[in-house]
GROMACS .gro file of C-alpha atoms in nm:
model
  209
    1MET     CA    1   1.160   7.615  16.635
    2ALA     CA    2   1.081   7.948  16.726
    3THR     CA    3   0.675   7.911  16.808
    4THR     CA    4   0.465   7.642  16.909
    5GLN     CA    5   0.156   7.528  16.703
    6PRO     CA    6  -0.185   7.636  16.813
    7SER     CA    7  -0.326   7.474  17.118
    8LEU     CA    8  -0.488   7.145  17.074
    9THR     CA    9  -0.821   7.047  17.197
   10THR     CA   10  -0.974   6.711  17.269
   11PRO     CA   11  -1.350   6.593  17.163
   12GLY     CA   12  -1.660   6.689  17.350
   13ASP     CA   13  -1.734   6.868  17.691
   14GLY     CA   14  -1.657   6.814  18.043
   15GLY     CA   15  -1.430   6.631  18.190
   16ARG     CA   16  -1.091   6.695  18.403
   17ARG     CA   17  -0.890   6.859  18.077
   18ALA     CA   18  -0.553   7.007  18.008
   19SER     CA   19  -0.350   7.136  17.708
   20VAL     CA   20   0.036   7.201  17.678
   21ASP     CA   21   0.244   7.386  17.434
   22ARG     CA   22   0.635   7.335  17.458
   23ALA     CA   23   0.855   7.440  17.183
   24THR     CA   24   1.244   7.445  17.200
   25LYS     CA   25   1.530   7.485  16.932
   26GLU     CA   26   1.511   7.104  16.905
   27THR     CA   27   1.108   6.999  16.927
   28ARG     CA   28   0.759   7.184  16.892
   29ILE     CA   29   0.494   6.981  17.092
   30SER     CA   30   0.141   7.047  17.178
   31ALA     CA   31  -0.111   6.795  17.372
   32ALA     CA   32  -0.442   6.795  17.489
   33ILE     CA   33  -0.575   6.546  17.687
   34ASN     CA   34  -0.930   6.480  17.895
   35LEU     CA   35  -0.860   6.224  18.202
   36ASP     CA   36  -1.260   6.158  18.176
   37GLY     CA   37  -1.278   6.046  17.800
   38THR     CA   38  -1.357   5.758  17.630
   39GLY     CA   39  -1.019   5.673  17.470
   40VAL     CA   40  -1.037   5.906  17.147
   41TYR     CA   41  -0.701   5.971  17.017
   42ASP     CA   42  -0.576   6.171  16.738
   43ILE     CA   43  -0.177   6.167  16.764
   44LYS     CA   44   0.110   6.273  16.521
   45THR     CA   45   0.459   6.235  16.624
   46GLY     CA   46   0.619   6.214  16.280
   47ILE     CA   47   0.748   5.850  16.466
   48GLY     CA   48   0.496   5.586  16.366
   49PHE     CA   49   0.586   5.332  16.631
   50LEU     CA   50   0.565   5.616  16.878
   51ASP     CA   51   0.224   5.723  16.753
   52HIS     CA   52   0.097   5.364  16.785
   53MET     CA   53   0.244   5.344  17.169
   54LEU     CA   54   0.087   5.652  17.268
   55GLU     CA   55  -0.283   5.540  17.088
   56GLN     CA   56  -0.247   5.228  17.304
   57LEU     CA   57  -0.213   5.441  17.604
   58SER     CA   58  -0.496   5.634  17.476
   59ARG     CA   59  -0.716   5.366  17.436
   60HIS     CA   60  -0.673   5.160  17.712
   61SER     CA   61  -0.673   5.434  17.972
   62LEU     CA   62  -0.971   5.597  17.827
   63ILE     CA   63  -0.775   5.910  17.845
   64ASP     CA   64  -0.887   6.096  17.513
   65ILE     CA   65  -0.524   6.256  17.391
   66THR     CA   66  -0.437   6.486  17.107
   67VAL     CA   67  -0.068   6.533  17.020
   68ARG     CA   68   0.100   6.697  16.761
   69ALA     CA   69   0.474   6.728  16.724
   70GLU     CA   70   0.750   6.822  16.528
   71GLY     CA   71   1.114   6.751  16.578
   72ASP     CA   72   1.442   6.707  16.484
   73LEU     CA   73   1.412   6.396  16.330
   74HIS     CA   74   1.692   6.405  16.049
   75ILE     CA   75   1.890   6.398  16.376
   76ASP     CA   76   1.743   6.118  16.534
   77TYR     CA   77   1.393   6.041  16.753
   78HIS     CA   78   1.547   6.105  17.110
   79HIS     CA   79   1.475   6.491  17.154
   80THR     CA   80   1.094   6.435  17.027
   81THR     CA   81   1.017   6.108  17.242
   82GLU     CA   82   1.166   6.250  17.530
   83ASP     CA   83   0.982   6.594  17.491
   84THR     CA   84   0.637   6.418  17.408
   85GLY     CA   85   0.650   6.210  17.742
   86ILE     CA   86   0.741   6.553  17.924
   87VAL     CA   87   0.460   6.738  17.742
   88LEU     CA   88   0.203   6.436  17.822
   89GLY     CA   89   0.333   6.428  18.143
   90GLU     CA   90   0.276   6.819  18.198
   91CYS     CA   91  -0.089   6.781  18.072
   92LEU     CA   92  -0.140   6.474  18.324
   93SER     CA   93  -0.038   6.675  18.602
   94LYS     CA   94  -0.230   6.964  18.487
   95ALA     CA   95  -0.534   6.775  18.442
   96LEU     CA   96  -0.527   6.621  18.819
   97GLY     CA   97  -0.493   6.933  18.977
   98ASP     CA   98  -0.486   6.924  19.376
   99ARG     CA   99  -0.542   6.540  19.279
  100LYS     CA  100  -0.842   6.547  19.523
  101GLY     CA  101  -1.075   6.249  19.487
  102ILE     CA  102  -0.852   6.027  19.288
  103ARG     CA  103  -0.788   5.649  19.364
  104ARG     CA  104  -0.428   5.734  19.339
  105TYR     CA  105  -0.312   5.393  19.316
  106GLY     CA  106  -0.318   5.135  19.009
  107SER     CA  107  -0.157   4.832  18.903
  108ALA     CA  108  -0.197   4.622  18.589
  109THR     CA  109  -0.036   4.288  18.475
  110ILE     CA  110  -0.049   4.218  18.099
  111PRO     CA  111  -0.011   3.943  17.907
  112MET     CA  112   0.040   3.937  17.513
  113ASP     CA  113   0.131   3.615  17.375
  114GLU     CA  114   0.461   3.474  17.516
  115THR     CA  115   0.507   3.811  17.718
  116LEU     CA  116   0.404   3.940  18.024
  117THR     CA  117   0.485   4.294  18.190
  118GLU     CA  118   0.372   4.409  18.525
  119VAL     CA  119   0.293   4.769  18.577
  120ALA     CA  120   0.261   4.959  18.934
  121LEU     CA  121   0.222   5.314  18.997
  122ASP     CA  122   0.115   5.591  19.235
  123VAL     CA  123  -0.007   5.922  19.137
  124SER     CA  124   0.168   6.073  19.453
  125ASN     CA  125   0.352   6.386  19.296
  126ARG     CA  126   0.691   6.215  19.385
  127PRO     CA  127   0.829   6.103  19.052
  128TYR     CA  128   1.023   5.753  19.048
  129LEU     CA  129   1.097   5.536  18.758
  130ILE     CA  130   1.182   5.136  18.831
  131TRP     CA  131   1.237   5.038  18.453
  132LYS     CA  132   1.308   4.658  18.480
  133VAL     CA  133   1.282   4.584  18.060
  134ASN     CA  134   1.528   4.426  17.870
  135PHE     CA  135   1.553   4.420  17.517
  136THR     CA  136   1.704   4.214  17.278
  137ARG     CA  137   1.721   4.443  16.976
  138ASP     CA  138   1.850   4.802  16.929
  139LYS     CA  139   1.584   4.906  16.714
  140LEU     CA  140   1.189   4.820  16.640
  141GLY     CA  141   1.175   4.936  16.295
  142THR     CA  142   1.372   5.312  16.309
  143MET     CA  143   1.315   5.338  16.654
  144ASP     CA  144   1.578   5.291  16.905
  145THR     CA  145   1.465   5.042  17.168
  146GLU     CA  146   1.651   5.233  17.450
  147LEU     CA  147   1.394   5.529  17.386
  148PHE     CA  148   1.140   5.394  17.583
  149LYS     CA  149   1.282   5.414  17.886
  150GLU     CA  150   1.335   5.807  17.814
  151TRP     CA  151   0.961   5.848  17.739
  152PHE     CA  152   0.849   5.670  18.072
  153GLN     CA  153   1.122   5.878  18.250
  154ALA     CA  154   0.999   6.187  18.131
  155PHE     CA  155   0.620   6.098  18.182
  156ALA     CA  156   0.660   6.027  18.550
  157GLN     CA  157   0.878   6.320  18.644
  158LEU     CA  158   0.629   6.576  18.487
  159GLY     CA  159   0.344   6.361  18.559
  160GLY     CA  160   0.453   6.326  18.943
  161LEU     CA  161   0.419   5.942  18.918
  162THR     CA  162   0.585   5.684  19.149
  163LEU     CA  163   0.623   5.417  18.846
  164HIS     CA  164   0.735   5.082  18.828
  165VAL     CA  165   0.774   4.879  18.500
  166TRP     CA  166   0.862   4.538  18.516
  167ASN     CA  167   0.887   4.276  18.203
  168HIS     CA  168   0.881   3.928  18.374
  169TYR     CA  169   0.947   3.746  18.053
  170GLY     CA  170   0.900   3.763  17.671
  171GLU     CA  171   1.084   3.725  17.340
  172ASN     CA  172   0.926   3.952  17.092
  173ASN     CA  173   1.075   4.308  17.162
  174HIS     CA  174   0.722   4.466  16.968
  175HIS     CA  175   0.555   4.266  17.249
  176ILE     CA  176   0.734   4.387  17.567
  177VAL     CA  177   0.703   4.749  17.454
  178GLU     CA  178   0.345   4.736  17.402
  179THR     CA  179   0.247   4.543  17.723
  180CYS     CA  180   0.453   4.817  17.881
  181PHE     CA  181   0.207   5.122  17.733
  182LYS     CA  182  -0.075   4.907  17.784
  183GLY     CA  183   0.024   4.843  18.156
  184ILE     CA  184   0.060   5.194  18.234
  185ALA     CA  185  -0.223   5.283  18.053
  186ARG     CA  186  -0.448   5.042  18.283
  187ALA     CA  187  -0.305   5.140  18.593
  188LEU     CA  188  -0.363   5.496  18.499
  189ARG     CA  189  -0.723   5.399  18.426
  190VAL     CA  190  -0.783   5.310  18.797
  191ALA     CA  191  -0.557   5.561  18.941
  192VAL     CA  192  -0.681   5.878  18.835
  193GLU     CA  193  -1.037   5.749  18.839
  194ILE     CA  194  -1.231   5.962  19.108
  195ASP     CA  195  -1.353   5.740  19.419
  196PRO     CA  196  -1.713   5.803  19.475
  197ARG     CA  197  -1.638   5.765  19.873
  198GLN     CA  198  -1.417   6.033  19.885
  199THR     CA  199  -1.488   6.261  19.598
  200THR     CA  200  -1.327   6.556  19.772
  201ALA     CA  201  -1.051   6.444  19.999
  202VAL     CA  202  -0.702   6.439  19.868
  203PRO     CA  203  -0.587   6.046  19.944
  204SER     CA  204  -0.321   6.075  20.167
  205THR     CA  205  -0.279   6.141  20.564
  206LYS     CA  206  -0.029   6.449  20.481
  207GLY     CA  207  -0.375   6.623  20.325
  208VAL     CA  208  -0.168   6.686  20.020
  209LEU     CA  209  -0.012   6.538  19.724
   0.00000   0.00000   0.00000
């Protein structure tokens, strides 16, 4: 896959925005975000279930997200899933810039029928993932459930997030995955907001994140 797709944009004007294009021999992905959006999304990865989860991420974080991905889906969904996490993580970090003024920390506990999942994160620029999520099925539709950890790992790594995801309990694997994405969305919504009490300060005694 030799070239990236044309650079994407998100709707409207203003806000903290970023776009990233990435092309490898396995995938070709373009994405754009606006941290100060309204949760508008336009997502096409070629993987229906991943599209659905990224739509949840946008809607519940109020981050506008546009994604176009082409990958070697004839092999499996691994490269496209992981690289989409990489590109969106890069977009997040780029849009945050020096991370001045943000609240930095966010958390959410998400119930969905019989399932309960907790997500806590620190927009620290020190990536780390704790993933306490287990599935009872190998696949949801045509997507391998093991790939969800790969997406979260890539997103945390490139986004500079310390990220803890803990599914306390649940039986329906769809619900388990969806609460993970809604949880990170709600936690991000808080963490990347500008704190009106310190709009120009880095939220760290180090003076830098």
